[in-house]
Coordinates of C-alpha atoms in Angstrom, one line a residue:
M246 CA 133.7 8.3 91.2
R247 CA 130.2 8.6 92.7
T248 CA 128.5 5.3 93.0
I249 CA 125.0 6.9 93.0
D250 CA 124.1 10.2 91.4
W251 CA 121.5 12.3 89.5
V252 CA 122.5 12.5 85.8
D253 CA 120.4 14.1 83.1
G254 CA 117.0 13.4 84.7
A255 CA 117.7 9.9 86.0
V256 CA 119.3 8.2 89.0
E257 CA 122.6 6.6 87.9
I258 CA 124.1 3.8 89.9
I259 CA 126.9 1.3 89.8
D260 CA 125.1 -2.1 89.7
Q261 CA 126.6 -3.8 92.8
T262 CA 125.1 -7.1 91.8
A263 CA 127.4 -7.3 88.7
L264 CA 130.6 -6.7 90.6
P265 CA 133.4 -7.7 90.5
G266 CA 133.0 -9.3 87.1
E267 CA 131.5 -6.3 85.4
E268 CA 131.4 -2.6 86.1
R269 CA 127.9 -1.8 84.9
L270 CA 126.1 1.5 85.1
L271 CA 122.3 1.5 85.5
R272 CA 120.1 4.5 84.7
L273 CA 116.9 4.4 86.7
H274 CA 114.1 6.5 85.2
T275 CA 111.1 5.5 87.3
V276 CA 110.3 4.9 91.0
G277 CA 109.6 1.2 90.2
E278 CA 113.1 0.8 88.7
L279 CA 114.7 2.4 91.7
V280 CA 112.7 0.3 94.2
A281 CA 113.7 -2.8 92.3
A282 CA 117.3 -1.7 92.4
I283 CA 117.1 -1.2 96.2
Q284 CA 115.4 -4.5 96.9
S285 CA 117.8 -6.5 94.7
L286 CA 120.8 -4.7 96.3
A287 CA 122.0 -3.2 93.1
V288 CA 122.3 -0.1 95.3
R289 CA 122.9 -0.7 99.0
G290 CA 124.7 0.6 102.1
A291 CA 123.0 2.9 104.6
P292 CA 124.4 6.3 103.3
A293 CA 123.8 5.4 99.7
L294 CA 120.3 4.3 100.5
G295 CA 119.6 7.7 102.1
V296 CA 120.6 9.3 98.8
A297 CA 118.6 6.7 96.9
G298 CA 115.5 7.5 99.0
A299 CA 115.9 11.3 98.3
F300 CA 116.5 10.8 94.6
G301 CA 113.5 8.4 94.4
V302 CA 111.2 11.1 95.7
A303 CA 112.8 13.5 93.2
L304 CA 111.8 11.0 90.4
A305 CA 108.3 10.7 91.8
A306 CA 107.9 14.5 92.1
R307 CA 108.7 14.8 88.4
I308 CA 106.6 11.9 87.1
H309 CA 103.5 12.6 89.2
V310 CA 103.7 16.4 89.4
D311 CA 99.9 16.7 88.6
D312 CA 98.7 13.7 90.5
P313 CA 99.1 14.1 94.3
V314 CA 97.6 10.7 95.1
A315 CA 100.0 8.8 92.8
L316 CA 102.8 10.9 94.2
A317 CA 102.0 9.9 97.8
V318 CA 101.9 6.3 96.8
A319 CA 105.2 6.5 95.0
V320 CA 106.9 8.2 98.0
Q321 CA 105.6 5.5 100.3
K322 CA 107.0 2.8 98.1
V323 CA 110.4 4.4 98.2
E324 CA 110.3 4.8 102.0
T325 CA 109.5 1.2 102.6
A326 CA 111.6 -0.5 99.9
R327 CA 113.7 -2.0 102.7
P328 CA 112.7 -1.7 106.4
T329 CA 115.9 -2.0 108.5
A330 CA 118.2 0.8 107.4
V331 CA 116.9 4.1 108.8
N332 CA 118.6 6.2 106.2
L333 CA 116.4 5.2 103.3
A334 CA 113.2 6.5 104.9
R335 CA 114.9 9.5 106.3
G336 CA 116.3 10.5 102.9
A337 CA 112.9 10.1 101.3
Q338 CA 111.1 12.0 104.0
R339 CA 113.5 14.8 103.9
A340 CA 113.0 15.3 100.1
A341 CA 109.3 14.8 100.4
V342 CA 109.0 17.9 102.7
L343 CA 109.8 20.0 99.6
I344 CA 107.1 18.6 97.4
P345 CA 104.8 21.6 97.9
H346 CA 107.6 23.8 96.4
G347 CA 107.8 21.8 93.1
P348 CA 110.0 19.2 91.5
E349 CA 113.1 21.3 91.3
A350 CA 113.1 22.1 95.0
V351 CA 112.8 18.4 95.7
L352 CA 115.7 17.6 93.5
A353 CA 117.8 20.4 95.1
E354 CA 117.1 18.8 98.5
A355 CA 118.0 15.4 97.2
C356 CA 121.3 16.7 95.9
A357 CA 122.0 18.3 99.3
V358 CA 121.5 14.9 100.9
R359 CA 124.0 13.4 98.5
D360 CA 126.6 16.2 99.1
E361 CA 126.2 15.9 102.9
E362 CA 126.9 12.2 102.7
I363 CA 130.0 12.8 100.7
A364 CA 131.2 15.4 103.3
A365 CA 130.3 13.0 106.1
S366 CA 132.4 10.2 104.6
E367 CA 135.5 12.5 104.4
A368 CA 135.0 13.5 108.0
M369 CA 134.6 10.0 109.2
A370 CA 137.7 8.8 107.5
R371 CA 139.8 11.4 109.4
L372 CA 138.1 10.9 112.8
G373 CA 138.1 7.1 112.5
A374 CA 141.8 6.9 111.4
D375 CA 142.8 9.1 114.3
L376 CA 140.8 6.9 116.7
V377 CA 142.2 3.6 115.4
A378 CA 145.7 5.0 115.6
E379 CA 145.0 5.9 119.3
L380 CA 143.5 2.5 120.1
C381 CA 145.9 0.3 118.2
G382 CA 149.1 2.2 117.6
A383 CA 151.1 2.0 114.4
R384 CA 150.1 -0.2 111.4
P385 CA 147.2 -2.2 112.8
R386 CA 145.7 -5.3 111.2
L387 CA 142.0 -4.8 110.8
L388 CA 139.0 -7.0 110.2
T389 CA 136.0 -5.6 108.4
H390 CA 132.6 -7.0 107.5
C391 CA 130.1 -6.5 104.6
N392 CA 131.0 -3.5 102.4
T393 CA 131.4 0.0 103.7
G394 CA 133.3 1.8 101.0
A395 CA 132.3 4.2 98.2
L396 CA 129.8 1.6 97.0
A397 CA 127.9 2.0 100.2
A398 CA 128.3 5.8 100.6
V399 CA 128.6 7.6 97.2
T400 CA 132.3 8.3 97.7
V401 CA 135.0 7.3 100.2
G402 CA 132.9 5.2 102.5
T403 CA 132.4 4.7 106.3
A404 CA 134.5 2.0 107.9
L405 CA 136.3 1.3 104.7
G406 CA 136.9 5.0 104.3
V407 CA 138.8 4.8 107.5
V408 CA 140.8 1.9 106.2
G409 CA 141.6 3.9 103.1
E410 CA 142.8 6.9 105.1
L411 CA 145.1 4.7 107.2
H412 CA 146.5 3.2 104.0
R413 CA 147.1 6.7 102.6
R414 CA 148.9 7.6 105.9
G415 CA 151.1 4.5 105.7
R416 CA 149.6 3.3 109.0
L417 CA 147.9 0.1 107.9
A418 CA 149.5 -3.4 108.0
G419 CA 146.6 -5.2 106.2
V420 CA 142.9 -6.1 106.2
I421 CA 140.9 -9.2 106.6
A422 CA 137.6 -8.9 104.8
S423 CA 134.9 -11.4 105.9
E424 CA 133.1 -12.8 102.9
T425 CA 129.7 -11.8 104.3
R426 CA 127.0 -14.4 103.5
P427 CA 124.8 -14.9 101.7
L428 CA 125.5 -12.3 99.0
L429 CA 129.3 -12.0 99.6
Q430 CA 129.5 -8.2 99.8
G431 CA 132.8 -8.6 101.5
A432 CA 134.3 -11.1 99.1
R433 CA 132.9 -9.4 96.0
L434 CA 132.6 -5.7 96.8
T435 CA 135.1 -4.9 99.7
S436 CA 137.8 -7.0 98.0
W437 CA 137.1 -5.2 94.7
E438 CA 137.5 -1.8 96.4
L439 CA 140.6 -2.7 98.4
T440 CA 142.2 -4.1 95.2
R441 CA 141.6 -0.8 93.4
W442 CA 143.2 1.1 96.3
G443 CA 146.2 -1.3 96.4
V444 CA 145.5 -2.4 100.0
E445 CA 146.9 -5.7 101.1
H446 CA 144.1 -7.9 102.2
R447 CA 142.8 -11.4 102.6
V448 CA 139.2 -12.7 102.4
A449 CA 138.0 -14.9 105.3
V450 CA 134.9 -17.0 105.7
D451 CA 132.5 -15.3 108.2
S452 CA 132.9 -18.0 110.8
A453 CA 136.7 -17.7 110.8
G454 CA 136.7 -14.1 112.1
P455 CA 136.5 -14.8 115.8
F456 CA 139.1 -17.6 115.5
L457 CA 141.5 -15.3 113.7
M458 CA 141.0 -12.7 116.5
A459 CA 141.7 -15.4 119.1
R460 CA 145.0 -16.3 117.3
G461 CA 146.2 -12.7 117.5
E462 CA 145.9 -12.0 113.8
V463 CA 143.5 -9.0 114.2
D464 CA 144.2 -5.8 116.1
A465 CA 140.7 -4.3 115.8
V466 CA 137.3 -4.9 114.1
I467 CA 136.0 -1.9 112.1
L468 CA 132.6 -1.9 110.4
G469 CA 129.6 0.1 109.6
A470 CA 125.9 0.2 110.6
D471 CA 122.5 0.4 109.1
R472 CA 121.0 1.9 112.3
I473 CA 122.4 2.9 115.7
C474 CA 119.7 3.0 118.4
A475 CA 119.5 5.5 121.2
N476 CA 121.1 3.1 123.7
G477 CA 124.0 2.3 121.3
D478 CA 122.8 -1.0 120.0
V479 CA 124.1 -1.5 116.4
I480 CA 122.0 -2.9 113.6
N481 CA 124.3 -4.1 110.9
K482 CA 124.8 -6.9 108.3
I483 CA 124.2 -10.4 109.7
G484 CA 127.5 -11.7 111.2
T485 CA 128.4 -8.4 113.0
Y486 CA 127.2 -9.8 116.3
A487 CA 129.5 -12.8 116.0
H488 CA 132.5 -10.5 115.3
A489 CA 131.6 -8.4 118.3
L490 CA 131.6 -11.4 120.5
G491 CA 134.9 -12.5 119.1
A492 CA 136.5 -9.1 119.6
R493 CA 135.3 -9.0 123.2
R494 CA 136.8 -12.4 123.9
A495 CA 140.1 -11.4 122.2
G496 CA 140.2 -8.1 124.0
I497 CA 140.5 -6.0 120.9
P498 CA 138.5 -2.8 119.9
F499 CA 135.2 -3.1 118.1
V500 CA 134.7 0.2 116.2
V501 CA 131.5 1.2 114.4
V502 CA 131.7 3.9 111.7
A503 CA 128.5 5.5 110.4
P504 CA 127.2 9.0 109.7
E505 CA 125.0 10.9 112.1
S506 CA 122.1 10.2 109.7
T507 CA 122.3 6.6 110.9
V508 CA 121.8 7.4 114.6
D509 CA 118.2 6.8 115.4
R510 CA 117.3 8.4 118.7
D511 CA 113.6 7.6 118.2
T512 CA 114.3 3.9 118.6
A513 CA 115.3 3.0 122.2
S514 CA 117.1 -0.3 121.4
G515 CA 117.6 -3.0 118.9
A516 CA 114.6 -4.8 120.3
Q517 CA 112.3 -2.3 118.5
V518 CA 113.9 -2.7 115.1
E519 CA 112.3 -4.8 112.3
I520 CA 114.9 -7.2 111.0
E521 CA 114.5 -7.9 107.3
D522 CA 114.3 -11.5 106.3
R523 CA 115.4 -12.0 102.7
G524 CA 113.8 -15.4 102.2
P525 CA 115.3 -18.8 101.3
A526 CA 116.2 -18.2 97.7
E527 CA 119.5 -16.5 98.5
V528 CA 120.6 -19.5 100.6
T529 CA 119.1 -22.7 99.3
A530 CA 116.8 -24.0 96.6
W531 CA 115.6 -27.2 98.2
S532 CA 114.5 -26.3 101.8
E533 CA 113.3 -23.5 104.0
A534 CA 115.9 -21.2 105.4
A535 CA 116.5 -18.6 108.1
N536 CA 118.0 -15.7 106.2
P537 CA 118.0 -12.5 108.3
A538 CA 119.7 -9.7 106.5
F539 CA 120.9 -8.0 109.7
D540 CA 121.7 -8.7 113.4
I541 CA 121.7 -6.6 116.6
T542 CA 125.0 -6.0 118.4
P543 CA 124.4 -4.9 122.0
F544 CA 126.0 -1.6 122.9
D545 CA 128.1 -3.2 125.7
L546 CA 130.1 -5.0 123.0
V547 CA 131.0 -1.8 121.2
T548 CA 134.2 0.1 121.9
A549 CA 133.4 3.3 120.0
I550 CA 131.1 4.7 117.4
V551 CA 132.6 7.2 114.9
T552 CA 130.3 9.6 113.0
D553 CA 131.1 12.5 110.9
R554 CA 130.7 14.8 113.9
R555 CA 132.0 13.0 116.9
V556 CA 133.6 9.9 118.5
I557 CA 131.3 8.2 121.0
R558 CA 133.2 6.1 123.5
V559 CA 130.5 3.5 124.3
D560 CA 133.1 1.6 126.4
R561 CA 133.2 4.7 128.7
G562 CA 129.4 4.9 129.1
E563 CA 128.8 7.5 126.4
K564 CA 125.5 7.2 124.4
P565 CA 124.6 8.3 120.9

Protein backbone atom coordinates (compact mmCIF):
# COMPACT_ATOMS: atom_id res chain seq x y z
CA MET A 1 0.00 0.00 0.00
CA ARG A 2 1.02 3.62 -0.48
CA THR A 3 1.51 5.38 2.82
CA ILE A 4 0.89 8.81 1.24
CA ASP A 5 -1.13 9.49 -1.92
CA TRP A 6 -3.54 11.83 -3.69
CA VAL A 7 -7.08 10.38 -3.51
CA ASP A 8 -10.21 12.15 -4.76
CA GLY A 9 -8.98 15.70 -4.28
CA ALA A 10 -7.22 15.26 -0.93
CA VAL A 11 -3.91 14.00 0.45
CA GLU A 12 -4.41 10.65 2.13
CA ILE A 13 -1.85 9.36 4.63
CA ILE A 14 -1.41 6.61 7.17
CA ASP A 15 -1.28 8.41 10.51
CA GLN A 16 2.10 7.33 11.86
CA THR A 17 1.34 8.74 15.31
CA ALA A 18 -1.40 6.10 15.77
CA LEU A 19 0.76 3.07 14.95
CA PRO A 20 1.17 0.33 15.95
CA GLY A 21 -2.03 0.35 17.97
CA GLU A 22 -4.29 1.59 15.17
CA GLU A 23 -4.02 1.71 11.38
CA ARG A 24 -5.72 5.06 10.78
CA LEU A 25 -6.08 6.87 7.45
CA LEU A 26 -6.17 10.66 7.47
CA ARG A 27 -7.60 12.73 4.63
CA LEU A 28 -6.05 16.18 4.47
CA HIS A 29 -8.06 18.75 2.53
CA THR A 30 -6.21 21.96 3.40
CA VAL A 31 -2.66 23.23 3.58
CA GLY A 32 -3.11 23.82 7.31
CA GLU A 33 -4.09 20.20 7.87
CA LEU A 34 -1.10 18.99 5.87
CA VAL A 35 1.36 21.25 7.67
CA ALA A 36 -0.01 20.07 11.02
CA ALA A 37 0.41 16.45 9.93
CA ILE A 38 4.03 17.12 8.93
CA GLN A 39 4.87 18.89 12.17
CA SER A 40 3.21 16.26 14.36
CA LEU A 41 5.04 13.48 12.44
CA ALA A 42 1.79 11.92 11.26
CA VAL A 43 3.68 11.89 7.96
CA ARG A 44 7.47 11.73 8.14
CA GLY A 45 10.54 10.31 6.41
CA ALA A 46 12.56 12.25 3.86
CA PRO A 47 11.11 10.73 0.65
CA ALA A 48 7.54 10.88 1.98
CA LEU A 49 8.08 14.50 3.01
CA GLY A 50 9.14 15.34 -0.53
CA VAL A 51 5.87 13.89 -1.77
CA ALA A 52 3.96 15.70 0.99
CA GLY A 53 5.58 18.99 -0.04
CA ALA A 54 4.54 18.54 -3.65
CA PHE A 55 0.99 17.50 -2.74
CA GLY A 56 0.77 20.45 -0.35
CA VAL A 57 1.44 22.84 -3.22
CA ALA A 58 -1.15 20.98 -5.29
CA LEU A 59 -3.69 21.60 -2.52
CA ALA A 60 -2.70 25.27 -2.33
CA ALA A 61 -2.96 25.70 -6.10
CA ARG A 62 -6.54 24.43 -6.03
CA ILE A 63 -7.68 26.35 -2.97
CA HIS A 64 -6.07 29.69 -3.90
CA VAL A 65 -6.36 29.54 -7.67
CA ASP A 66 -7.61 33.16 -7.84
CA ASP A 67 -5.49 34.62 -5.02
CA PRO A 68 -1.76 34.65 -5.87
CA VAL A 69 -0.79 36.31 -2.59
CA ALA A 70 -2.53 33.67 -0.47
CA LEU A 71 -1.08 30.98 -2.72
CA ALA A 72 2.47 32.24 -2.18
CA VAL A 73 1.93 32.29 1.58
CA ALA A 74 0.55 28.72 1.54
CA VAL A 75 3.49 27.42 -0.51
CA GLN A 76 5.94 29.03 1.91
CA LYS A 77 4.18 27.37 4.85
CA VAL A 78 4.55 23.98 3.21
CA GLU A 79 8.22 24.52 2.34
CA THR A 80 9.15 25.49 5.90
CA ALA A 81 6.96 23.10 7.88
CA ARG A 82 10.14 21.32 9.00
CA PRO A 83 13.60 22.75 8.37
CA THR A 84 16.10 19.88 8.32
CA ALA A 85 15.00 17.41 5.64
CA VAL A 86 15.86 18.83 2.23
CA ASN A 87 13.21 16.77 0.42
CA LEU A 88 10.24 18.70 1.81
CA ALA A 89 11.26 22.06 0.38
CA ARG A 90 12.48 20.48 -2.86
CA GLY A 91 9.19 18.69 -3.45
CA ALA A 92 7.24 21.87 -2.78
CA GLN A 93 9.48 23.99 -5.00
CA ARG A 94 9.33 21.51 -7.84
CA ALA A 95 5.53 21.54 -7.86
CA ALA A 96 5.41 25.33 -7.41
CA VAL A 97 7.25 25.86 -10.71
CA LEU A 98 4.10 24.61 -12.46
CA ILE A 99 1.74 27.08 -10.76
CA PRO A 100 1.57 29.39 -13.84
CA HIS A 101 0.20 26.41 -15.83
CA GLY A 102 -2.74 25.82 -13.51
CA PRO A 103 -3.75 23.45 -10.70
CA GLU A 104 -3.90 20.32 -12.85
CA ALA A 105 -0.32 20.82 -14.04
CA VAL A 106 0.79 21.26 -10.44
CA LEU A 107 -0.98 18.05 -9.43
CA ALA A 108 0.57 16.16 -12.34
CA GLU A 109 4.04 17.24 -11.23
CA ALA A 110 3.28 16.26 -7.63
CA CYS A 111 2.18 12.82 -8.79
CA ALA A 112 5.42 12.56 -10.77
CA VAL A 113 7.38 13.24 -7.56
CA ARG A 114 5.43 10.42 -5.89
CA ASP A 115 6.06 7.99 -8.73
CA GLU A 116 9.77 8.82 -8.85
CA GLU A 117 10.14 8.13 -5.14
CA ILE A 118 8.42 4.76 -5.57
CA ALA A 119 10.82 3.84 -8.39
CA ALA A 120 13.77 5.12 -6.36
CA SER A 121 12.86 2.87 -3.43
CA GLU A 122 12.76 -0.18 -5.67
CA ALA A 123 16.17 0.67 -7.16
CA MET A 124 17.74 1.33 -3.74
CA ALA A 125 16.50 -2.00 -2.42
CA ARG A 126 18.32 -3.85 -5.19
CA LEU A 127 21.54 -1.79 -5.10
CA GLY A 128 21.68 -1.81 -1.32
CA ALA A 129 21.08 -5.54 -1.00
CA ASP A 130 23.86 -6.20 -3.50
CA LEU A 131 26.24 -3.96 -1.55
CA VAL A 132 25.44 -5.48 1.84
CA ALA A 133 25.97 -8.95 0.42
CA GLU A 134 29.35 -7.80 -0.95
CA LEU A 135 30.41 -6.21 2.34
CA CYS A 136 29.07 -8.80 4.78
CA GLY A 137 28.65 -12.07 2.95
CA ALA A 138 25.72 -14.41 3.43
CA ARG A 139 22.96 -13.78 5.99
CA PRO A 140 24.19 -10.68 7.84
CA ARG A 141 22.77 -9.41 11.12
CA LEU A 142 21.84 -5.75 10.65
CA LEU A 143 21.14 -2.86 12.99
CA THR A 144 18.88 -0.07 11.78
CA HIS A 145 17.74 3.20 13.30
CA CYS A 146 14.54 5.26 13.15
CA ASN A 147 12.07 4.16 10.45
CA THR A 148 13.03 3.86 6.79
CA GLY A 149 10.36 1.58 5.36
CA ALA A 150 7.29 2.26 3.27
CA LEU A 151 6.00 4.59 5.97
CA ALA A 152 8.91 6.91 5.22
CA ALA A 153 8.95 6.49 1.45
CA VAL A 154 5.44 5.82 0.00
CA THR A 155 6.28 2.17 -0.71
CA VAL A 156 9.21 -0.23 -0.12
CA GLY A 157 11.48 2.19 1.77
CA THR A 158 15.15 3.18 1.80
CA ALA A 159 17.33 1.27 4.30
CA LEU A 160 14.43 -0.91 5.40
CA GLY A 161 13.70 -1.58 1.74
CA VAL A 162 17.18 -3.10 1.55
CA VAL A 163 16.38 -5.22 4.61
CA GLY A 164 13.19 -6.40 2.93
CA GLU A 165 15.03 -7.30 -0.26
CA LEU A 166 17.65 -9.31 1.64
CA HIS A 167 14.81 -11.10 3.45
CA ARG A 168 13.14 -11.95 0.14
CA ARG A 169 16.44 -13.31 -1.16
CA GLY A 170 16.84 -15.49 1.93
CA ARG A 171 20.04 -13.59 2.76
CA LEU A 172 19.15 -12.06 6.15
CA ALA A 173 19.87 -13.54 9.59
CA GLY A 174 17.98 -10.91 11.59
CA VAL A 175 17.57 -7.26 12.50
CA ILE A 176 18.09 -5.13 15.58
CA ALA A 177 15.86 -2.06 15.45
CA SER A 178 16.96 0.69 17.82
CA GLU A 179 13.95 2.16 19.57
CA THR A 180 14.74 5.74 18.44
CA ARG A 181 13.99 8.28 21.16
CA PRO A 182 11.97 10.30 21.88
CA LEU A 183 9.05 9.18 19.66
CA LEU A 184 10.10 5.54 19.24
CA GLN A 185 9.93 5.37 15.46
CA GLY A 186 12.04 2.22 15.62
CA ALA A 187 10.12 0.47 18.37
CA ARG A 188 6.71 1.50 16.99
CA LEU A 189 7.06 1.82 13.22
CA THR A 190 10.06 -0.26 12.13
CA SER A 191 9.02 -3.15 14.35
CA TRP A 192 5.48 -2.89 12.94
CA GLU A 193 6.76 -3.07 9.35
CA LEU A 194 9.22 -5.90 10.06
CA THR A 195 6.47 -7.89 11.76
CA ARG A 196 4.23 -7.47 8.71
CA TRP A 197 7.06 -8.78 6.52
CA GLY A 198 7.80 -11.72 8.79
CA VAL A 199 11.37 -10.57 9.48
CA GLU A 200 12.97 -11.86 12.66
CA HIS A 201 13.99 -8.87 14.76
CA ARG A 202 14.65 -7.47 18.21
CA VAL A 203 14.15 -3.92 19.51
CA ALA A 204 17.09 -2.44 21.43
CA VAL A 205 17.32 0.77 23.41
CA ASP A 206 19.31 3.37 21.49
CA SER A 207 22.25 3.40 23.88
CA ALA A 208 22.68 -0.38 23.57
CA GLY A 209 23.54 -0.28 19.86
CA PRO A 210 27.30 0.37 20.13
CA PHE A 211 27.62 -2.24 22.89
CA LEU A 212 25.86 -4.87 20.79
CA MET A 213 28.24 -4.06 17.95
CA ALA A 214 31.22 -4.43 20.28
CA ARG A 215 29.94 -7.85 21.38
CA GLY A 216 29.87 -9.02 17.76
CA GLU A 217 26.07 -9.22 17.46
CA VAL A 218 25.86 -6.86 14.46
CA ASP A 219 27.51 -7.27 11.05
CA ALA A 220 26.56 -3.86 9.62
CA VAL A 221 24.57 -0.72 10.40
CA ILE A 222 22.12 0.37 7.72
CA LEU A 223 19.96 3.47 7.96
CA GLY A 224 18.57 6.40 6.02
CA ALA A 225 19.18 10.14 5.82
CA ASP A 226 17.22 13.37 5.82
CA ARG A 227 20.02 15.21 4.04
CA ILE A 228 23.40 14.25 2.60
CA CYS A 229 25.77 17.19 2.27
CA ALA A 230 28.22 17.78 -0.56
CA ASN A 231 31.14 16.46 1.51
CA GLY A 232 29.23 13.32 2.54
CA ASP A 233 28.13 14.42 6.01
CA VAL A 234 24.87 12.66 6.85
CA ILE A 235 21.99 14.39 8.64
CA ASN A 236 19.70 11.81 10.16
CA LYS A 237 17.57 11.06 13.20
CA ILE A 238 19.26 11.78 16.52
CA GLY A 239 21.26 8.72 17.59
CA THR A 240 22.74 8.06 14.16
CA TYR A 241 26.10 9.59 15.09
CA ALA A 242 26.44 7.31 18.12
CA HIS A 243 25.77 4.26 15.95
CA ALA A 244 28.38 5.46 13.45
CA LEU A 245 30.97 5.77 16.22
CA GLY A 246 30.04 2.31 17.47
CA ALA A 247 30.36 0.82 13.98
CA ARG A 248 33.76 2.41 13.46
CA ARG A 249 35.02 1.06 16.80
CA ALA A 250 33.64 -2.41 16.01
CA GLY A 251 35.09 -2.38 12.48
CA ILE A 252 31.79 -3.02 10.73
CA PRO A 253 30.23 -1.23 7.72
CA PHE A 254 28.03 1.83 8.23
CA VAL A 255 25.76 2.13 5.19
CA VAL A 256 23.42 5.02 4.42
CA VAL A 257 20.54 4.48 1.99
CA ALA A 258 18.71 7.52 0.63
CA PRO A 259 17.41 8.67 -2.76
CA GLU A 260 19.30 11.13 -4.95
CA SER A 261 16.66 13.70 -3.95
CA THR A 262 18.25 13.70 -0.47
CA VAL A 263 21.72 14.64 -1.75
CA ASP A 264 22.21 18.38 -1.20
CA ARG A 265 25.19 19.60 -3.19
CA ASP A 266 24.34 23.21 -2.29
CA THR A 267 25.22 22.57 1.36
CA ALA A 268 28.95 22.06 1.83
CA SER A 269 28.82 20.20 5.16
CA GLY A 270 26.68 19.46 8.16
CA ALA A 271 27.88 22.63 9.85
CA GLN A 272 25.56 24.63 7.55
CA VAL A 273 22.41 22.63 8.33
CA GLU A 274 19.74 23.92 10.71
CA ILE A 275 19.06 21.17 13.23
CA GLU A 276 15.44 21.16 14.34
CA ASP A 277 14.82 21.18 18.09
CA ARG A 278 11.42 19.74 18.94
CA GLY A 279 11.16 21.23 22.42
CA PRO A 280 10.89 19.64 25.86
CA ALA A 281 7.30 18.32 25.71
CA GLU A 282 8.31 15.11 23.91
CA VAL A 283 10.90 14.34 26.60
CA THR A 284 9.80 15.74 29.94
CA ALA A 285 6.97 17.67 31.54
CA TRP A 286 8.83 19.10 34.52
CA SER A 287 12.10 20.60 33.27
CA GLU A 288 13.83 22.05 30.26
CA ALA A 289 15.22 19.55 27.77
CA ALA A 290 17.64 19.33 24.89
CA ASN A 291 15.66 17.57 22.17
CA PRO A 292 17.39 17.85 18.79
CA ALA A 293 15.51 15.85 16.17
CA PHE A 294 18.61 15.06 14.11
CA ASP A 295 22.37 14.77 14.40
CA ILE A 296 25.28 15.05 11.98
CA THR A 297 27.43 12.03 11.15
CA PRO A 298 30.79 13.10 9.67
CA PHE A 299 31.53 11.61 6.28
CA ASP A 300 34.68 9.85 7.53
CA LEU A 301 32.52 7.51 9.63
CA VAL A 302 30.43 6.43 6.61
CA THR A 303 31.32 3.31 4.63
CA ALA A 304 28.97 3.86 1.71
CA ILE A 305 25.95 5.82 0.56
CA VAL A 306 23.40 4.01 -1.61
CA THR A 307 21.01 6.05 -3.75
CA ASP A 308 18.62 4.93 -6.44
CA ARG A 309 21.28 5.69 -9.07
CA ARG A 310 24.65 4.73 -7.59
CA VAL A 311 26.76 3.43 -4.74
CA ILE A 312 29.13 6.05 -3.35
CA ARG A 313 32.07 4.44 -1.53
CA VAL A 314 32.85 7.19 0.94
CA ASP A 315 35.45 4.95 2.58
CA ARG A 316 37.37 5.10 -0.71
CA GLY A 317 37.25 8.88 -0.95
CA GLU A 318 34.21 9.18 -3.21
CA LYS A 319 31.90 12.19 -2.64
CA PRO A 320 28.18 12.65 -3.33
